[in-house]
Tab-separated table of C-alpha atoms and ligand atoms in Angstrom:
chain	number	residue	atom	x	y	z
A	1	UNK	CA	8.502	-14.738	-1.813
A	2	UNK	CA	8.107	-17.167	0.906
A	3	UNK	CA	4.718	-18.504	-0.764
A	4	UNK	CA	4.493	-22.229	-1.655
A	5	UNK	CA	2.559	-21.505	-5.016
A	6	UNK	CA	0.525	-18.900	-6.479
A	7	UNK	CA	-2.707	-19.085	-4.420
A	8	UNK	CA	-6.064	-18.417	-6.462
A	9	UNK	CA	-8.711	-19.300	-3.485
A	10	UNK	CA	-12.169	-18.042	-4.605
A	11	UNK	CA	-13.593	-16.154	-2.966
A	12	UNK	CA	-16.270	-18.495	-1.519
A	13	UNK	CA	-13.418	-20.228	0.459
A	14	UNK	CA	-12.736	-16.889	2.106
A	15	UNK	CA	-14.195	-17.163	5.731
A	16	UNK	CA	-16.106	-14.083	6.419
A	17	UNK	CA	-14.861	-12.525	9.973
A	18	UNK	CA	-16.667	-9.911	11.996
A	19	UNK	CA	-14.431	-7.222	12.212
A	20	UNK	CA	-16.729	-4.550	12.073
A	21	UNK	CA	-16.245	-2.174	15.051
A	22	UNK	CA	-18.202	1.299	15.879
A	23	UNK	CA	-18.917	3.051	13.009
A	24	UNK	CA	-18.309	6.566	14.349
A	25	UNK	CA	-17.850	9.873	11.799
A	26	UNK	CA	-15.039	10.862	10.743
A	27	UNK	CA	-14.264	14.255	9.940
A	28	UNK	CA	-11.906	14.635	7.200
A	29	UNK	CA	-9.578	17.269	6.857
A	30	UNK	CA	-10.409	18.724	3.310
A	31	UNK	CA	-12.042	21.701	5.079
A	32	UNK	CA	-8.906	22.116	6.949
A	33	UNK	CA	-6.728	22.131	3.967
A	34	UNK	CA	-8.848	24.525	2.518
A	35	UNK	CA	-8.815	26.631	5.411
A	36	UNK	CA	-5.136	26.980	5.584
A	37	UNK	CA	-5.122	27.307	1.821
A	38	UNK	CA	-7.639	30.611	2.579
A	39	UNK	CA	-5.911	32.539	5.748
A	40	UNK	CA	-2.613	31.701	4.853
A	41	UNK	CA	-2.084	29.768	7.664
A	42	UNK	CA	0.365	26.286	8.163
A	43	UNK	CA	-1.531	23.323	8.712
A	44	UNK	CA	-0.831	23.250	12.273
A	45	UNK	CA	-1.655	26.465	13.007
A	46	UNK	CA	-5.575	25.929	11.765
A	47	UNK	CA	-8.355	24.726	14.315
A	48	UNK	CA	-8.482	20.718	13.824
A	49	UNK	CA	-12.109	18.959	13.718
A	50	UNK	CA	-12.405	16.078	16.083
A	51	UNK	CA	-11.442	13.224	14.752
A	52	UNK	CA	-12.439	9.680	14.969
A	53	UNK	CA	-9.636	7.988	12.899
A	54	UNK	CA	-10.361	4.543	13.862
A	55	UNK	CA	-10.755	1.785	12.162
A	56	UNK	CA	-13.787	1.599	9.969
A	57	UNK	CA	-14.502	5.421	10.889
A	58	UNK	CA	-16.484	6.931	8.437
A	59	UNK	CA	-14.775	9.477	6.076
A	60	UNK	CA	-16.758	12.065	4.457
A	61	UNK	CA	-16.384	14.449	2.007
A	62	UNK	CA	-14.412	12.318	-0.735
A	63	UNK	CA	-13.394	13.567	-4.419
A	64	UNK	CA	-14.009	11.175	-7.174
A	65	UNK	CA	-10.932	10.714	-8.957
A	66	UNK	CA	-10.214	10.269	-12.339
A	67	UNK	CA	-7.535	7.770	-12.645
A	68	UNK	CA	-10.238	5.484	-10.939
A	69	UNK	CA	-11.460	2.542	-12.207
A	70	UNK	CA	-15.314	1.548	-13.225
A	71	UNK	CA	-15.092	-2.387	-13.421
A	72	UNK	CA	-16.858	-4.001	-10.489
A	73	UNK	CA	-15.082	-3.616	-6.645
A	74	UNK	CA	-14.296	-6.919	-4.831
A	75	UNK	CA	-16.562	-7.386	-1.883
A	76	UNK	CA	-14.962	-5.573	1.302
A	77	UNK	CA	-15.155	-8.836	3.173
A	78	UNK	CA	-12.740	-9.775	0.991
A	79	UNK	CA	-10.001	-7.467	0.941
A	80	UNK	CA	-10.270	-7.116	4.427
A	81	UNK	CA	-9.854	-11.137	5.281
A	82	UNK	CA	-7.554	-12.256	2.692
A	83	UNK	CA	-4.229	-10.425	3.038
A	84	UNK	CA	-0.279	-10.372	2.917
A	85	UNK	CA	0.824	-8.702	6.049
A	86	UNK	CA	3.823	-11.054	7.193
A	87	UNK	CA	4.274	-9.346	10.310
A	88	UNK	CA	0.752	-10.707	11.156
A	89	UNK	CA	1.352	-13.971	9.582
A	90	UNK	CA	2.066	-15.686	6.585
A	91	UNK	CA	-1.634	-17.145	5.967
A	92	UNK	CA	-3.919	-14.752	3.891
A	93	UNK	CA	-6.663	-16.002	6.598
A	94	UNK	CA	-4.762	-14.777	10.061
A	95	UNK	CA	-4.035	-10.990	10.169
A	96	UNK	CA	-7.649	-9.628	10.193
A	97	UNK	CA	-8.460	-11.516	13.373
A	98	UNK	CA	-4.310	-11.240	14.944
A	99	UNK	CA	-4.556	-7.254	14.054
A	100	UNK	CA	-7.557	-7.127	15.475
A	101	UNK	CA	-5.704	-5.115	18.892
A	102	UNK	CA	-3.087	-3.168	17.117
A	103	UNK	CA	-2.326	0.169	18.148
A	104	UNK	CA	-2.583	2.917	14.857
A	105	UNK	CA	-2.829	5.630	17.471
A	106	UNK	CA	-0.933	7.520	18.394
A	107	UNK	CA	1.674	7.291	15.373
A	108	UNK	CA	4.323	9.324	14.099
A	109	UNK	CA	6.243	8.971	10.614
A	110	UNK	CA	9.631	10.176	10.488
A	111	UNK	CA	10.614	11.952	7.396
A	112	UNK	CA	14.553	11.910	6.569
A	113	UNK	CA	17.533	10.930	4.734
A	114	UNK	CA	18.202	14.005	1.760
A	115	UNK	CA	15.394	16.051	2.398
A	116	UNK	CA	14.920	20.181	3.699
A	117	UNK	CA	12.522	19.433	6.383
A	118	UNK	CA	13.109	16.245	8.062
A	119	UNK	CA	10.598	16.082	10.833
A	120	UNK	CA	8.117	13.709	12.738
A	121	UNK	CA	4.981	13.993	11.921
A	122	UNK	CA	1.626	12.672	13.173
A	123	UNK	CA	-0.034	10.875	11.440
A	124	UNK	CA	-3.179	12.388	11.763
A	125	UNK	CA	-1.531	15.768	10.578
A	126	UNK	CA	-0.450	13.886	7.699
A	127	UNK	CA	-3.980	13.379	6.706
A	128	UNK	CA	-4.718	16.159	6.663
A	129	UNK	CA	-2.360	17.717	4.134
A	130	UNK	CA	-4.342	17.371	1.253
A	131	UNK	CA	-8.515	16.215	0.437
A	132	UNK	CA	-9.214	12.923	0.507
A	133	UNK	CA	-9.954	11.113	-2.648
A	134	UNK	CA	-11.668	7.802	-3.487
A	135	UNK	CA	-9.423	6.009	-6.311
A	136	UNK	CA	-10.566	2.665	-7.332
A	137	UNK	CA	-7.433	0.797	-8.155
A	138	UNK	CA	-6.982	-2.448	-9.908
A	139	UNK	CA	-4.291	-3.949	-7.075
A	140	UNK	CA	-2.606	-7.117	-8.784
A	141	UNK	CA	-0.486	-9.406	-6.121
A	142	UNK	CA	2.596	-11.300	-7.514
A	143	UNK	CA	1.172	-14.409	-6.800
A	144	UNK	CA	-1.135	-14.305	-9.315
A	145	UNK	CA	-4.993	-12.961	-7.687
A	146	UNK	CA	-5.894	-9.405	-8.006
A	147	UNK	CA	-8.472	-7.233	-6.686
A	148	UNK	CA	-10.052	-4.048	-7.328
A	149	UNK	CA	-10.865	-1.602	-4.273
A	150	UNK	CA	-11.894	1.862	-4.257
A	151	UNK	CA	-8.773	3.197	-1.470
A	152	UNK	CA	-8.975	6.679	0.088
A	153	UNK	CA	-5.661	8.665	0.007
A	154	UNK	CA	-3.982	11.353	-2.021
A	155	UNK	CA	-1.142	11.796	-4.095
A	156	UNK	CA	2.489	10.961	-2.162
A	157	UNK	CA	3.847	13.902	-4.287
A	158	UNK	CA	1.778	15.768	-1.993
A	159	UNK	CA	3.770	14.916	1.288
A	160	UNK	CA	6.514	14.314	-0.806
A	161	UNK	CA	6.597	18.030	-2.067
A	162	UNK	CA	5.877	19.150	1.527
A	163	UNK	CA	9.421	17.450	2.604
A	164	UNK	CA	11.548	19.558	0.310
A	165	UNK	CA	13.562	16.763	-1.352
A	166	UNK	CA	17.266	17.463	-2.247
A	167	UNK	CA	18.525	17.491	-5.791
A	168	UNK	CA	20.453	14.693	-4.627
A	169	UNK	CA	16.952	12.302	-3.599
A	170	UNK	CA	16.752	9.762	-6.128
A	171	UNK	CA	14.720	7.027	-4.150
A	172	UNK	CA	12.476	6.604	-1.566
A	173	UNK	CA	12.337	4.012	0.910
A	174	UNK	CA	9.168	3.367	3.404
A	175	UNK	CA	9.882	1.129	6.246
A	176	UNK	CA	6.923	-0.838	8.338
A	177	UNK	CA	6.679	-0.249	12.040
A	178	UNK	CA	8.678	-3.235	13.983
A	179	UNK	CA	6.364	-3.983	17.090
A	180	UNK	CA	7.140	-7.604	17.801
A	181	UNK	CA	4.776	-7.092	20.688
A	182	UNK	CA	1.473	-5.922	18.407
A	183	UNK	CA	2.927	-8.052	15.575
A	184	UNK	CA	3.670	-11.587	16.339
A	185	UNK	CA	5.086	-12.601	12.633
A	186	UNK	CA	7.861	-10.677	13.294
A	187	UNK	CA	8.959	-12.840	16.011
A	188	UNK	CA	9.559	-15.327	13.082
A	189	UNK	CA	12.680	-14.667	10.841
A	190	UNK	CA	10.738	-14.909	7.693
A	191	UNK	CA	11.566	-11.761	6.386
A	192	UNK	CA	14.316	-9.328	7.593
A	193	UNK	CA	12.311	-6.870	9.960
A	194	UNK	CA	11.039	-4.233	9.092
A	195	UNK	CA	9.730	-4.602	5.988
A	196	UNK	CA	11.370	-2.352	3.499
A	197	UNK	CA	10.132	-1.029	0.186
A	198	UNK	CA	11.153	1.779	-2.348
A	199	UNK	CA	10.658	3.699	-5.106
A	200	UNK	CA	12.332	5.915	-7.918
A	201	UNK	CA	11.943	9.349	-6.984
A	202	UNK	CA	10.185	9.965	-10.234
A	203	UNK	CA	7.824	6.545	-9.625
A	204	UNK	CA	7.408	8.014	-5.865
A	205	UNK	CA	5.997	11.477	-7.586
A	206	UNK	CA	3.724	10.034	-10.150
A	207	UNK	CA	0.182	10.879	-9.271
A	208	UNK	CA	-0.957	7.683	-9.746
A	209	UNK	CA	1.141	7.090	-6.114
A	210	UNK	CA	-1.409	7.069	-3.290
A	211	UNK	CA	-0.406	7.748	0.231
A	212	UNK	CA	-3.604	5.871	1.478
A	213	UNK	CA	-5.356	5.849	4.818
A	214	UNK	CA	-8.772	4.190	4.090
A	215	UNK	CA	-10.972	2.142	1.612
A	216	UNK	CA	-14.811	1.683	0.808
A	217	UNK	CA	-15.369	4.886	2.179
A	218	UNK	CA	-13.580	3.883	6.070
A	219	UNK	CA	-10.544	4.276	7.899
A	220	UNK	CA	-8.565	1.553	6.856
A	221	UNK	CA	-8.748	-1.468	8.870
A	222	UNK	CA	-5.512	-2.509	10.519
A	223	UNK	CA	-5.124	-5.963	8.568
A	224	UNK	CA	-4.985	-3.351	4.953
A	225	UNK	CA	-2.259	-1.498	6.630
A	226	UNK	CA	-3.496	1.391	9.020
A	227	UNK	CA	-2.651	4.004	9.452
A	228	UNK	CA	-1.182	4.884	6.387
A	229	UNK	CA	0.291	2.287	3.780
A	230	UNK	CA	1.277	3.156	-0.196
A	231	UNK	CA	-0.839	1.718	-2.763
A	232	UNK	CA	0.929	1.605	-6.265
A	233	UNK	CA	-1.779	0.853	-8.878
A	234	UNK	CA	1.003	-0.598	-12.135
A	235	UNK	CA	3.177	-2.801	-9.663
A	236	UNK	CA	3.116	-5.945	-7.713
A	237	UNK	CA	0.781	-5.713	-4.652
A	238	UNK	CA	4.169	-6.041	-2.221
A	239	UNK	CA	5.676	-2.770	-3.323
A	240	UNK	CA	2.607	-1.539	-1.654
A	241	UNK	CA	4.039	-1.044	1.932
A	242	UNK	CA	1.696	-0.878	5.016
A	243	UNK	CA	1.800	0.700	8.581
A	244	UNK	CA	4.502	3.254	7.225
A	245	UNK	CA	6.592	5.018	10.165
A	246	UNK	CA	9.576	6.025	8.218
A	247	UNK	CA	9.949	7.453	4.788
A	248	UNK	CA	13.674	8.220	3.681
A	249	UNK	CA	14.826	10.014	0.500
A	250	UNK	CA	18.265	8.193	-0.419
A	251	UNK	CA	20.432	8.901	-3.444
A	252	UNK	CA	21.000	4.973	-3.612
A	253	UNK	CA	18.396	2.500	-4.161
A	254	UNK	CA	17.515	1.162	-1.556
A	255	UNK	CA	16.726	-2.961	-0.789
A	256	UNK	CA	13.192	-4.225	-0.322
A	257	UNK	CA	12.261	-6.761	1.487
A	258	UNK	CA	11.574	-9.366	-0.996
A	259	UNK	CA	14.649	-8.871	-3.046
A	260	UNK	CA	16.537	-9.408	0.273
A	261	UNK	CA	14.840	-12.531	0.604
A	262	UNK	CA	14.822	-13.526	-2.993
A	263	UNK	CA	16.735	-11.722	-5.293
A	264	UNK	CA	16.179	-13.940	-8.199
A	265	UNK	CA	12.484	-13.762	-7.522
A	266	UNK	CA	11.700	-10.566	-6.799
A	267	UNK	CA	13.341	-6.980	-7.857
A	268	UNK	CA	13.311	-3.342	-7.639
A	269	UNK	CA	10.920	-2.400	-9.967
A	270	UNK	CA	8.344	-5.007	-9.908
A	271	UNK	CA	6.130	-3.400	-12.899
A	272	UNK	CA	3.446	-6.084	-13.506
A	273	UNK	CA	4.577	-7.639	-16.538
A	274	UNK	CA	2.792	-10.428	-18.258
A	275	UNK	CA	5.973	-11.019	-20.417
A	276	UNK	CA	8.586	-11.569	-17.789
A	277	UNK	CA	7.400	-14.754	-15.799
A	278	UNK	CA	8.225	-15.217	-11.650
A	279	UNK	CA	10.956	-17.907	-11.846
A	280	UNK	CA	7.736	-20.412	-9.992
A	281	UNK	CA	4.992	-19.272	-12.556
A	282	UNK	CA	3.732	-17.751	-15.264
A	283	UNK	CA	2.656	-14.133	-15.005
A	284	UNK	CA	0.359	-13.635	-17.812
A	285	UNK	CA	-2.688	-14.471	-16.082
A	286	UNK	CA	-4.566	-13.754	-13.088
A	287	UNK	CA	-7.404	-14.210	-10.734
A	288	UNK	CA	-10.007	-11.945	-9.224
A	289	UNK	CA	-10.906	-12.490	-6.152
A	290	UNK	CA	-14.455	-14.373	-5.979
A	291	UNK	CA	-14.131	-15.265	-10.000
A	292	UNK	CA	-13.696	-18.866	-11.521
A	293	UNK	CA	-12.169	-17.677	-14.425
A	294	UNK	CA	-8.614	-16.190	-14.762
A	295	UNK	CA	-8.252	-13.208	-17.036
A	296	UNK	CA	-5.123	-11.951	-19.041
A	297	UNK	CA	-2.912	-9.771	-16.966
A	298	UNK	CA	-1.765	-6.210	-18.643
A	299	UNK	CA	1.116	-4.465	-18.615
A	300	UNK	CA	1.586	-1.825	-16.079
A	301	UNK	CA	-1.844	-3.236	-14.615
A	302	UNK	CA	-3.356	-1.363	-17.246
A	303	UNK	CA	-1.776	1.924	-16.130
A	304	UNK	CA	-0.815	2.481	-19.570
A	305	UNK	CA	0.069	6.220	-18.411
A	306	UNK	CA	3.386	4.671	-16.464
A	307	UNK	CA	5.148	3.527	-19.479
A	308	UNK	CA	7.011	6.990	-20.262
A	309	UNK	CA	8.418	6.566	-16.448
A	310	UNK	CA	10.748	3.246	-18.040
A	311	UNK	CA	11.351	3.946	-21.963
A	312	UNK	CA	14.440	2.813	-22.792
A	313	UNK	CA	15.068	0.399	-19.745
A	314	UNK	CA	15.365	-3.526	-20.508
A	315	UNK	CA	11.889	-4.756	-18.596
A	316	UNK	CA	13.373	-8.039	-18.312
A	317	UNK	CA	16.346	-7.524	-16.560
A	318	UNK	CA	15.292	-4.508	-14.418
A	319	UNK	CA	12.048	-6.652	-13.275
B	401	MTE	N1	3.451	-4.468	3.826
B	401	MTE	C1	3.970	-5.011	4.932
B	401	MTE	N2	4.455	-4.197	5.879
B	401	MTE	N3	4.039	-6.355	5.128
B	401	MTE	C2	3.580	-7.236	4.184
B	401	MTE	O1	3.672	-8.455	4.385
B	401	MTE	N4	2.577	-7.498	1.984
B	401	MTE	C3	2.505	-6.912	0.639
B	401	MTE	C4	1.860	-5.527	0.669
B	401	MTE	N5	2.395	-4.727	1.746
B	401	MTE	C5	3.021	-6.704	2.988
B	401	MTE	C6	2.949	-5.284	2.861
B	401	MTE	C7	1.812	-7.754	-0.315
B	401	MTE	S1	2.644	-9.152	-0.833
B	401	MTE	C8	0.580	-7.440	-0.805
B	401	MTE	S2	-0.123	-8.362	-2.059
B	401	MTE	C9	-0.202	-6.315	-0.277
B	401	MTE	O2	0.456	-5.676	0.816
B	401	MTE	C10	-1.545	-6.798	0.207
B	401	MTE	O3	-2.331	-5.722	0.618
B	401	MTE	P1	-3.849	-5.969	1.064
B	401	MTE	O4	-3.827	-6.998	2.173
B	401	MTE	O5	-4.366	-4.653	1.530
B	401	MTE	O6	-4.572	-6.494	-0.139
């Protein structure tokens, strides 16, 4: 990764920005689910409620999930001012205020590659496919910080079942819109744009696999990736791709980003690992955002239930 050294600011050196915009309601579209669930109906076909999906837009009517966590959530004004989002800029600082005028709406995400029902869908009928749930997730970046954030999303598997996969499908890839206008880092070759990242098919369908639109209860705000980013709980924080228009079922794997940049540094899987160091640094510990101390890093993230997805694959050389 193009990062000098692992970067372990506390969070007092974090410069609070006002990004807050109009909180308006949003209507999620749980009752519309469950509509079409009742009369039979396709999504489409059911009345939509007005929605406000803007950033910071309220969303009601979350589930609790189980697979969340209950250790204590990093302040918002954190995760929303200290982020990766190259395209913005390579300082953690920059993209909440240089995001600040990106366009999530209108927005379509193309499904393809080996898959029944390739289509384009909007994103706002995307949200709509299943009820919105609040998952806290422990979210641990390469580079050595981590955070913990309650995200609002569902399960991938449930777009991923709606696109009718082929028996062929062994991957996934998710590629990043490529707006050099909206997003000035990509006007600088630091990464090959658009920012690529995959998945095994079987990874892609694990529950624990949010297709996420929002966090702390709001519309996610454009510097965490609106309108719709994945959020992978047992990997590194990159595999975690943001402002998704394109999600293609391959039979190969496909490239990410930061193996095309790095190879050596930075591979397919990217399972946290506290045994398997980045060739810069150690992995075994990290930091939480706005704590002194660092704190042991687990395996998987702690997502103990991910293990059976890798028995009998060398961790060290598929890292
Ligand atoms: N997605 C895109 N498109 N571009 C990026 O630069 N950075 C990744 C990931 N997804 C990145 C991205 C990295 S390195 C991390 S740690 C997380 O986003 C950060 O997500 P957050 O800012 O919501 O914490």
């Amino acid at each position: 990764m193009l990062i000098k050294r692992p970067s372990d600011n506390p969070s007092s050196d974090i410069t609070p920005k006002d990004i807050y915009l109009n909180r308006r309601q949003f209507i999620a579209g749980a009752a519309v689910a469950g509509a079409a669930a009742v009369t039979g109906l396709g999504l489409r076909e059911v009345a939509e409620p007005s929605l406000v999906a803007e950033a910071n837009a309220k969303i009601d009517g979350l589930q609790k999930s189980p697979f969340s966590s209950t250790e204590k959530q990093t302040p918002y004004k954190d995760v929303s001012n200290y982020n990766n989002f190259y395209e913005f800029s390579t300082d953690k600082y920059e993209p909440a205020g240089l995001a600040k005028n990106f366009k999530p709406r209108p927005w379509t995400v193309t499904i393809d590659g080996l898959v029944k029902k390739k289509q384009e869908l909007d994103v706002d009928a995307i949200l709509k496919m299943a009820a919105p749930e609040e998952r806290i997730y422990r979210h641990r970046c390469v580079e050595g910080w981590s955070i913990v954030v309650p995200w609002i999303g569902f399960s991938l598997s449930e777009l991923i079942k709606r696109a009718e996969p082929l028996g062929k499908a062994k991957f996934v890839e998710f590629t990043t819109l490529y707006d050099p206008k909206q997003m000035p880092g990509q006007r600088v070759p630091v990464l090959k744009w658009p920012y690529v990242e995959g998945l095994r098919m079987d990874e892609a369908m694990h529950p624990l696999a949010l297709l996420c639109f929002g966090m702390y209860g709001e519309i996610l705000p454009n510097q965490n990736g609106a309108p719709l980013r994945i959020t992978i709980p047992w990997k590194y924080g990159f595999k975690s791709a943001k402002a998704i228009v394109r999600i293609r079922f391959t039979e190969g794997q496909p490239m990410n980003s930061w193996q095309l940049s790095a190879s050596n540094e930075y591979g397919f899987y990217s399972n946290v690992n506290p045994n398997v160091d980045h060739p810069r640094w150690s992995q075994a510990k990290e930091r939480r955002l706005g704590e002194f101390l660092k704190r042991p890093t687990l395996m998987f993230n702690g997502y103990d239930q991910v293990a059976g997805l890798y028995s009998g694959m060398d961790l060290k050389k598929n890292f």
